[in-house]
Backbone as a chain_set.jsonl record, in Angstrom:
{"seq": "XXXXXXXXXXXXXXXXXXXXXXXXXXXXXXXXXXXXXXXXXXXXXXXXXXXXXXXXXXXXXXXXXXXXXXXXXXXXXXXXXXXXXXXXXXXXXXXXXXXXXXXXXXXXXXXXXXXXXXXXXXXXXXXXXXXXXXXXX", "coords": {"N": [[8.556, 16.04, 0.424], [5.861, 18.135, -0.843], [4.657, 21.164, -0.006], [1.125, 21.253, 0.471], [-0.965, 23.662, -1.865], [-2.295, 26.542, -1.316], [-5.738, 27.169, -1.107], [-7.134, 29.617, -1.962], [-4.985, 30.637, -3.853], [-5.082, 29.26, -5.951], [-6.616, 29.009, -9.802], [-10.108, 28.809, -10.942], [-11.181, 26.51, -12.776], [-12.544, 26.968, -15.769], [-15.461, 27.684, -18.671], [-14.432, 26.418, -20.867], [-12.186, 25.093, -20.243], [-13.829, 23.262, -18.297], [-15.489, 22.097, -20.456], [-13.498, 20.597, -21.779], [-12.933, 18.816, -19.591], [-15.45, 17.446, -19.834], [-15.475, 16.394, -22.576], [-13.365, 14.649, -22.252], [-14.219, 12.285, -20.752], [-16.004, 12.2, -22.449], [-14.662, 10.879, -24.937], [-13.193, 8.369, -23.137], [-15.455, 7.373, -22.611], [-16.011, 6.668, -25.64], [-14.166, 5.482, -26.484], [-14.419, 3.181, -24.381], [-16.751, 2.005, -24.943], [-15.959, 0.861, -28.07], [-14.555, -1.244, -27.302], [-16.431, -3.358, -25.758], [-18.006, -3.499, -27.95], [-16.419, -4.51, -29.496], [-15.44, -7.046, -27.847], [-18.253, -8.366, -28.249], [-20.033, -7.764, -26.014], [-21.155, -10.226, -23.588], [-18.201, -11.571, -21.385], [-16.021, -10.957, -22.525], [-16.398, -8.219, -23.348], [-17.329, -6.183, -21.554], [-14.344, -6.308, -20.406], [-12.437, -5.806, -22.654], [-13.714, -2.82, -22.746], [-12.93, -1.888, -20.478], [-10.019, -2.158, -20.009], [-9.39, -0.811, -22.325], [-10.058, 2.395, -21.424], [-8.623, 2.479, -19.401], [-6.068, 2.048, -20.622], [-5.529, 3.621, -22.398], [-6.703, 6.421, -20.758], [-4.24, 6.436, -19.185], [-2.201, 6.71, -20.545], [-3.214, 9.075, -21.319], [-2.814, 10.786, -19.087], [-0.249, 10.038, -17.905], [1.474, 10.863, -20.0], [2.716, 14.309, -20.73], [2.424, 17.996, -21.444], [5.234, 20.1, -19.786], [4.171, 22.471, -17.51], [1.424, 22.385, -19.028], [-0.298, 21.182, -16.819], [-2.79, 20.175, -15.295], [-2.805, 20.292, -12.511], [-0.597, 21.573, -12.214], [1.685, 20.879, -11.658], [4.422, 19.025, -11.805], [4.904, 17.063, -14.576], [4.262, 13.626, -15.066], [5.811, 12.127, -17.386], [7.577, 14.129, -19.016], [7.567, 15.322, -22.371], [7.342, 17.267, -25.616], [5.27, 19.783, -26.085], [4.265, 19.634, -28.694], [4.291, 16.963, -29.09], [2.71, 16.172, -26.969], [0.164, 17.205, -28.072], [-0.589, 16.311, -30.198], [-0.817, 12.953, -28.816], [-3.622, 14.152, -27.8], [-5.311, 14.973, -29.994], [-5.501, 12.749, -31.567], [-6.229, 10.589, -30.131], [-8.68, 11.832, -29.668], [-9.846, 11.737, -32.42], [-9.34, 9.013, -32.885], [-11.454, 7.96, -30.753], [-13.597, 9.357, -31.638], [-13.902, 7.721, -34.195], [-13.847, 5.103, -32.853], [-16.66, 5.34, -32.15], [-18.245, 5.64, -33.976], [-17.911, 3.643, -35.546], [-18.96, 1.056, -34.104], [-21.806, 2.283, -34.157], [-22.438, 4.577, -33.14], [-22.971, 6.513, -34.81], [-23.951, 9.456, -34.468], [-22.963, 10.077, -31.838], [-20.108, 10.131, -32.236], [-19.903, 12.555, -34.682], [-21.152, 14.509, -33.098], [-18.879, 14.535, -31.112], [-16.512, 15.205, -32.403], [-17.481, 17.724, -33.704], [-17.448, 19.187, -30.837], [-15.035, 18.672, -30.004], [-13.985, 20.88, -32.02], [-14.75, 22.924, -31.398], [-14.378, 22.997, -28.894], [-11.115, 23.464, -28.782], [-10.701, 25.848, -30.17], [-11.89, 27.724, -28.599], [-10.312, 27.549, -26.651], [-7.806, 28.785, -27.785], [-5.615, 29.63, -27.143], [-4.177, 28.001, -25.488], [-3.938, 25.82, -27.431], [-2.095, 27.157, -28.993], [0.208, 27.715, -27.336], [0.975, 24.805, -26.781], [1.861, 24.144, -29.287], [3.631, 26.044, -29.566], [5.289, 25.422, -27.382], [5.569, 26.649, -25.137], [4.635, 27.612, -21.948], [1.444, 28.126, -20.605], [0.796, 31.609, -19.249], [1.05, 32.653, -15.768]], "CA": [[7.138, 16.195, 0.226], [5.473, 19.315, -1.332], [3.567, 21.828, 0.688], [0.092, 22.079, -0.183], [-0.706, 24.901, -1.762], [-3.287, 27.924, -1.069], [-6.748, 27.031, -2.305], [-7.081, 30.695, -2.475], [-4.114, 30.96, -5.128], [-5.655, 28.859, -7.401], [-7.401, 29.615, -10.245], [-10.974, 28.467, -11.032], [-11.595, 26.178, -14.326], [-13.627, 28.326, -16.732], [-16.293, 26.938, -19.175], [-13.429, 25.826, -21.624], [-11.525, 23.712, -19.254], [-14.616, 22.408, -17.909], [-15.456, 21.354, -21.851], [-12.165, 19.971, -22.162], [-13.109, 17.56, -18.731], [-16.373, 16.143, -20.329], [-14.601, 15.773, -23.736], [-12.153, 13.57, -22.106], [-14.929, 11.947, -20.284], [-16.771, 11.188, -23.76], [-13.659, 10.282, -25.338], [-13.194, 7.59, -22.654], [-16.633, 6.529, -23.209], [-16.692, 6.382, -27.173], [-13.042, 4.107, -26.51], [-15.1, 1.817, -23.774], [-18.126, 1.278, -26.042], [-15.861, 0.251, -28.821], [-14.323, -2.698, -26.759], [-17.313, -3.886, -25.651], [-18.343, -3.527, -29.605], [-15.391, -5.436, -30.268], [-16.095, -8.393, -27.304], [-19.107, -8.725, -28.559], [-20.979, -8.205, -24.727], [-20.519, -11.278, -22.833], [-17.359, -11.232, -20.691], [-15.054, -10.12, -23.291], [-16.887, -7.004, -24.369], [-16.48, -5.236, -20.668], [-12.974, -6.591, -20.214], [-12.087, -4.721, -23.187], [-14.163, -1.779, -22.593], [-11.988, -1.433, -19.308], [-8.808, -2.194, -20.915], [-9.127, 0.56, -23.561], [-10.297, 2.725, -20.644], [-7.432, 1.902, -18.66], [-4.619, 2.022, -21.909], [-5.547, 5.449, -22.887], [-5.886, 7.005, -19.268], [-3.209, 6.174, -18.222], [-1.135, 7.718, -21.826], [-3.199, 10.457, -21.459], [-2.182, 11.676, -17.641], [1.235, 10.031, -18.063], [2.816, 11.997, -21.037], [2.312, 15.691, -20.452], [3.987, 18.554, -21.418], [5.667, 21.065, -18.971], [3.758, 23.793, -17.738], [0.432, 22.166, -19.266], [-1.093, 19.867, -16.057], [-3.883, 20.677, -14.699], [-2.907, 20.445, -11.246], [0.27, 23.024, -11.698], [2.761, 20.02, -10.636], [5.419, 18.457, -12.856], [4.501, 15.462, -15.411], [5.196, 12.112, -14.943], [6.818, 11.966, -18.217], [7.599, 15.429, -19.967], [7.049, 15.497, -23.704], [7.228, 18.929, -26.076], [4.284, 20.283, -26.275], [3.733, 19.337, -29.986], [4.07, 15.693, -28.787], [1.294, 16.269, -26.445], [-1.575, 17.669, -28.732], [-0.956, 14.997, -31.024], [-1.382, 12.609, -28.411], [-5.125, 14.699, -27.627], [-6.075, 14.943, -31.289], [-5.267, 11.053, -31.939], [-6.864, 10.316, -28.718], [-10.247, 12.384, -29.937], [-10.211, 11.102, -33.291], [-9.988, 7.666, -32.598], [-12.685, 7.836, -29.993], [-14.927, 9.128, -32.704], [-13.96, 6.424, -35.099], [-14.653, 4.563, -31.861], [-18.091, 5.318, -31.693], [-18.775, 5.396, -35.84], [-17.698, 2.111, -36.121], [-19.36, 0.605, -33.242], [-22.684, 2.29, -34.279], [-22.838, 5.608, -32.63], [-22.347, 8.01, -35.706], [-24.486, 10.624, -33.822], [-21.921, 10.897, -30.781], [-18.986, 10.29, -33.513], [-20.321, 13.524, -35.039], [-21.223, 15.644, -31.998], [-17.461, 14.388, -30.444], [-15.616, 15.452, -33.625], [-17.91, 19.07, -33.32], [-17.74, 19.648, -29.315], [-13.633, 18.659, -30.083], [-13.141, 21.483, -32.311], [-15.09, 24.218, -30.737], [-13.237, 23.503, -27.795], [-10.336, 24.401, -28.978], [-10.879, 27.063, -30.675], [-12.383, 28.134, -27.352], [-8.845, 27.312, -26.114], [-6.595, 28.402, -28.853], [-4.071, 29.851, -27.073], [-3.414, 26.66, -24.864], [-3.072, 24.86, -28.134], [-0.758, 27.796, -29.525], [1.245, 27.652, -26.575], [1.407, 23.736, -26.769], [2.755, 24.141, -30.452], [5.137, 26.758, -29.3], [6.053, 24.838, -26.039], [5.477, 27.498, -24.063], [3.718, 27.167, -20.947], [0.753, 29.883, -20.612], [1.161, 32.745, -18.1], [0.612, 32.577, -14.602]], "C": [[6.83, 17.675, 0.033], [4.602, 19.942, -0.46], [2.386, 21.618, -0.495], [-0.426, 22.965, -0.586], [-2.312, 25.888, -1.601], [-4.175, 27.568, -2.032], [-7.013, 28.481, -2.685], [-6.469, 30.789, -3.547], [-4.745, 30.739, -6.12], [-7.025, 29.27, -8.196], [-8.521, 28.58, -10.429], [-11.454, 27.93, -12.486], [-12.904, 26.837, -14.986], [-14.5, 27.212, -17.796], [-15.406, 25.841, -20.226], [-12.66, 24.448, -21.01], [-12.526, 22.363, -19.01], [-15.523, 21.45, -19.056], [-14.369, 20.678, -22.158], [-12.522, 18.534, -21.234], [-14.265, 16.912, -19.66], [-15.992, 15.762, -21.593], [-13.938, 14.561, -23.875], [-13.057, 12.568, -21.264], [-15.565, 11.039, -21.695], [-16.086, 10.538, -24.234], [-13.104, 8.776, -25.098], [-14.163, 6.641, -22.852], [-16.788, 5.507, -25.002], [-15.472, 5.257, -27.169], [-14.422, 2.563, -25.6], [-16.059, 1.28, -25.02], [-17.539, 0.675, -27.439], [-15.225, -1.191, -28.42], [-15.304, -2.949, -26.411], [-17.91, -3.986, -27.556], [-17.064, -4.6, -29.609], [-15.504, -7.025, -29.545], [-17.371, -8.932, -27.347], [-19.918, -8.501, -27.481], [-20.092, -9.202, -24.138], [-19.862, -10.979, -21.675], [-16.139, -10.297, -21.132], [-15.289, -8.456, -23.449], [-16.432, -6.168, -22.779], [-15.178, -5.175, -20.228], [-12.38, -5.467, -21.243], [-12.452, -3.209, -22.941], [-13.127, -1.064, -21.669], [-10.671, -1.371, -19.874], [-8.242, -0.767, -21.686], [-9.19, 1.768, -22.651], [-8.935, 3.294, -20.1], [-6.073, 2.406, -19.559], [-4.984, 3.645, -21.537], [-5.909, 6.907, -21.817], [-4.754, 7.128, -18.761], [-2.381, 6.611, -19.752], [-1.945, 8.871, -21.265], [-2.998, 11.212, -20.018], [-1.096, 11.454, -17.384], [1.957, 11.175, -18.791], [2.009, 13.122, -21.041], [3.431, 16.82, -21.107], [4.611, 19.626, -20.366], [4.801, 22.443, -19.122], [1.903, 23.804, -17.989], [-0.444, 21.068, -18.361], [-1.421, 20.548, -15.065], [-3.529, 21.032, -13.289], [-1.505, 21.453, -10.716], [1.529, 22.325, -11.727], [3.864, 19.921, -12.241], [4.695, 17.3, -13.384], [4.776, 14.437, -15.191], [6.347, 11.57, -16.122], [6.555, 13.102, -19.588], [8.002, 15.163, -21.279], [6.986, 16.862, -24.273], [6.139, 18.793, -26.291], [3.133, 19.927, -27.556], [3.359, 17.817, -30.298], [2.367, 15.202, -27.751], [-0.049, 16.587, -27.169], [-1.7, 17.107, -29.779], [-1.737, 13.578, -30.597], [-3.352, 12.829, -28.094], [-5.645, 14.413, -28.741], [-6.186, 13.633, -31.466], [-6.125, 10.974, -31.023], [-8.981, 10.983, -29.174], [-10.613, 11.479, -30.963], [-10.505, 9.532, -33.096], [-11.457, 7.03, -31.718], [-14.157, 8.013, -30.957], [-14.76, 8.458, -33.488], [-14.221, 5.599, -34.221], [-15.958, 4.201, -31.865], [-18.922, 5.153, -33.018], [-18.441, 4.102, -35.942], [-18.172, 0.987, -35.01], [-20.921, 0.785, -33.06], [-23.072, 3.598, -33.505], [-22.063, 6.611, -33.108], [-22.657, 9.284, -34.897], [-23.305, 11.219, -32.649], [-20.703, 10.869, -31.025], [-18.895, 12.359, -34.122], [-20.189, 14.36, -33.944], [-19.595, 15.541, -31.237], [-16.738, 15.467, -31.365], [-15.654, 17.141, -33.098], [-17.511, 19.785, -32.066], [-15.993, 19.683, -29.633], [-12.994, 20.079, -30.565], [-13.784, 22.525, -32.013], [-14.958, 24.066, -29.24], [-11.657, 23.922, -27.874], [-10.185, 25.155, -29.427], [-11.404, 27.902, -29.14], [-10.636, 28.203, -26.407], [-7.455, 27.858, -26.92], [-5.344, 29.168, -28.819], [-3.622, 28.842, -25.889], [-2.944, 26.164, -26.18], [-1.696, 26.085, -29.138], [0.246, 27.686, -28.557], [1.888, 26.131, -26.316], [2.653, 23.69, -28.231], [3.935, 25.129, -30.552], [5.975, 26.066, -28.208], [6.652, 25.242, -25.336], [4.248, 27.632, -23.221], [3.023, 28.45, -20.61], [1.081, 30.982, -19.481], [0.565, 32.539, -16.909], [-0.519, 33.888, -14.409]], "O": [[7.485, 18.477, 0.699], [3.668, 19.237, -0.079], [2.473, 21.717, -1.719], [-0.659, 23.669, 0.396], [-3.364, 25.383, -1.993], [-3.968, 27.525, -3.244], [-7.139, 28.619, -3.902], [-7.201, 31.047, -4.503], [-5.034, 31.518, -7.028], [-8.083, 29.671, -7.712], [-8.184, 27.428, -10.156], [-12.011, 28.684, -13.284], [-14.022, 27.069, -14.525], [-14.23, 26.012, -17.738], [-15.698, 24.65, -20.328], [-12.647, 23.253, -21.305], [-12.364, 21.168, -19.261], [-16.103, 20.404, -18.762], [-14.545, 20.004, -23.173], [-12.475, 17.414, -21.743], [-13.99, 15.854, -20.226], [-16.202, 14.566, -21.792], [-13.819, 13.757, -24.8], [-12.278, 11.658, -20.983], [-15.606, 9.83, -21.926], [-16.443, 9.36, -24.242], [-12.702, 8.027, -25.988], [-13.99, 5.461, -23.157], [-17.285, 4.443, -25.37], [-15.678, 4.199, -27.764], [-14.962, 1.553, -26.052], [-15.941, 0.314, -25.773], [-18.345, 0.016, -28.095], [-15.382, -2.169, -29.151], [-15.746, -2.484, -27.462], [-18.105, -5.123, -27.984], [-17.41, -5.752, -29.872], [-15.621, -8.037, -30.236], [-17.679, -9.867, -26.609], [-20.965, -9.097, -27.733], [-18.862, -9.217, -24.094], [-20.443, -10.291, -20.836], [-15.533, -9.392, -20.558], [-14.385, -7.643, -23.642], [-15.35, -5.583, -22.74], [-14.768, -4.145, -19.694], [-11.917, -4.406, -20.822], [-11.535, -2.388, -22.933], [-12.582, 0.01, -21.922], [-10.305, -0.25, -20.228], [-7.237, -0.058, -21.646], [-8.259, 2.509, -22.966], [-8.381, 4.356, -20.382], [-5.187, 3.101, -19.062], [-4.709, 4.448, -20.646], [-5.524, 8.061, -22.008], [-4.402, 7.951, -17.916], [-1.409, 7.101, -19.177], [-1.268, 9.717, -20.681], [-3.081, 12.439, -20.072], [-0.51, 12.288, -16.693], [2.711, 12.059, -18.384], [0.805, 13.07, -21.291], [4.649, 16.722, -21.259], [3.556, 20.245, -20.224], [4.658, 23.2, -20.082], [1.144, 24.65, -17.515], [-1.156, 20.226, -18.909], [-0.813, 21.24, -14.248], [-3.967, 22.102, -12.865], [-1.27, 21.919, -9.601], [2.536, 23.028, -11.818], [3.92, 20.568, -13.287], [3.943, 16.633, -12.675], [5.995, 14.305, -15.083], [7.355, 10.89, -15.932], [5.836, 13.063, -20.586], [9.106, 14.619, -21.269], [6.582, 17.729, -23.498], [5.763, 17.704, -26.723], [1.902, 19.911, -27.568], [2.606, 17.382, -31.169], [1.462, 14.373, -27.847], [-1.154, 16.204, -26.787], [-2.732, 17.222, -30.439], [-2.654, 13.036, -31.213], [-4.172, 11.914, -28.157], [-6.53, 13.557, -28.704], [-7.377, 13.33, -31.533], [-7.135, 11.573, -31.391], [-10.079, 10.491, -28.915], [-11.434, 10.583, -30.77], [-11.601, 8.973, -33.143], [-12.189, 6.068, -31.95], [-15.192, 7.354, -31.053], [-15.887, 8.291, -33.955], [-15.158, 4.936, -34.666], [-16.399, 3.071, -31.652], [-20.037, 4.637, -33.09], [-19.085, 3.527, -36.819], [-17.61, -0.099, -35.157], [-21.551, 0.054, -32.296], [-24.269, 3.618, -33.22], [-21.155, 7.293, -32.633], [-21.765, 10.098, -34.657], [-22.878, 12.371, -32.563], [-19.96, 11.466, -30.246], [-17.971, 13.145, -33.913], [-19.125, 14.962, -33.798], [-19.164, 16.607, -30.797], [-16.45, 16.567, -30.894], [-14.775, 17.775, -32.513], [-17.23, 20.978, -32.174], [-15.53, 20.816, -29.503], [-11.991, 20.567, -30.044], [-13.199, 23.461, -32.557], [-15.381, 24.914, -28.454], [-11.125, 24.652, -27.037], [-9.057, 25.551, -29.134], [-10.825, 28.977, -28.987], [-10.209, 29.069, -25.643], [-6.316, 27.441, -26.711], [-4.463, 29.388, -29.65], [-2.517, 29.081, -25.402], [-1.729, 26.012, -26.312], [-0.689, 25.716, -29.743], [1.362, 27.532, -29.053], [2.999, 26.016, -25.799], [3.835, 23.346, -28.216], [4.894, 25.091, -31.324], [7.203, 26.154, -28.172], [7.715, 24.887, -24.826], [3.099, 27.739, -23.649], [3.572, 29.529, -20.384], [2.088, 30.645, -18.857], [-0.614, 32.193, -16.987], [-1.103, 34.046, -13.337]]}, "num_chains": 1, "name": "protein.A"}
């Protein structure tokens, strides 16, 4: 078992990061709302909603790449770097085809936007993902 470590040490997520969490927050959303779009409501429609939810959580905190998780630790299943920000980009895009094809061009649009002026806000995490080198302590 791992010591816990020094909340002192750690560093403090910055506006970027903290755009990156509601990103992945909407992302989740614009997936739910297209299963429910797809079960029509009913019973089906939140079953899926959860489902999709569920699928793509669970890829996106599984495969990681070294060096890049949030909490400092090791991955559950390490991936290069270039494998990882494919996963993210796929993972965005679809969410906004998610939400465009389900009837919510507007947060299709603003996803797409908020997506790429966060990384650019970020763009030496994603250079260091495409080098698959883990940023500096």
């Amino acid at each position: 078992m791992r010591p816990l470590p020094d909340r002192a040490s750690q560093s403090q997520p910055g506006p970027a990061e903290i755009g990156f969490f509601f990103l992945d927050i909407a992302a989740l959303a614009g997936l739910a709302r297209w299963g429910w779009h797809l079960g029509g409501g009913g019973l089906v429609g939140p079953a899926l909603a959860l489902l999709f939810v569920l699928l793509f959580g669970t890829v996106w905190a599984v495969f990681r790449a070294r060096g890049f998780v949030p909490n400092g630790g090791d991955p559950v299943v390490a991936i290069p770097g270039p494998a990882r920000l494919g996963i993210e980009l796929l993972l965005y895009l679809l969410a906004a085809w998610s939400c465009w094809v389900s009837g919510w061009q507007v947060a299709a649009v603003v996803l797409v936007i908020c997506a790429i002026a966060i990384y650019m806000a970020m763009r030496k995490r994603t250079i260091g993902l495409l080098r698959n080198t883990p940023p500096a302590a």
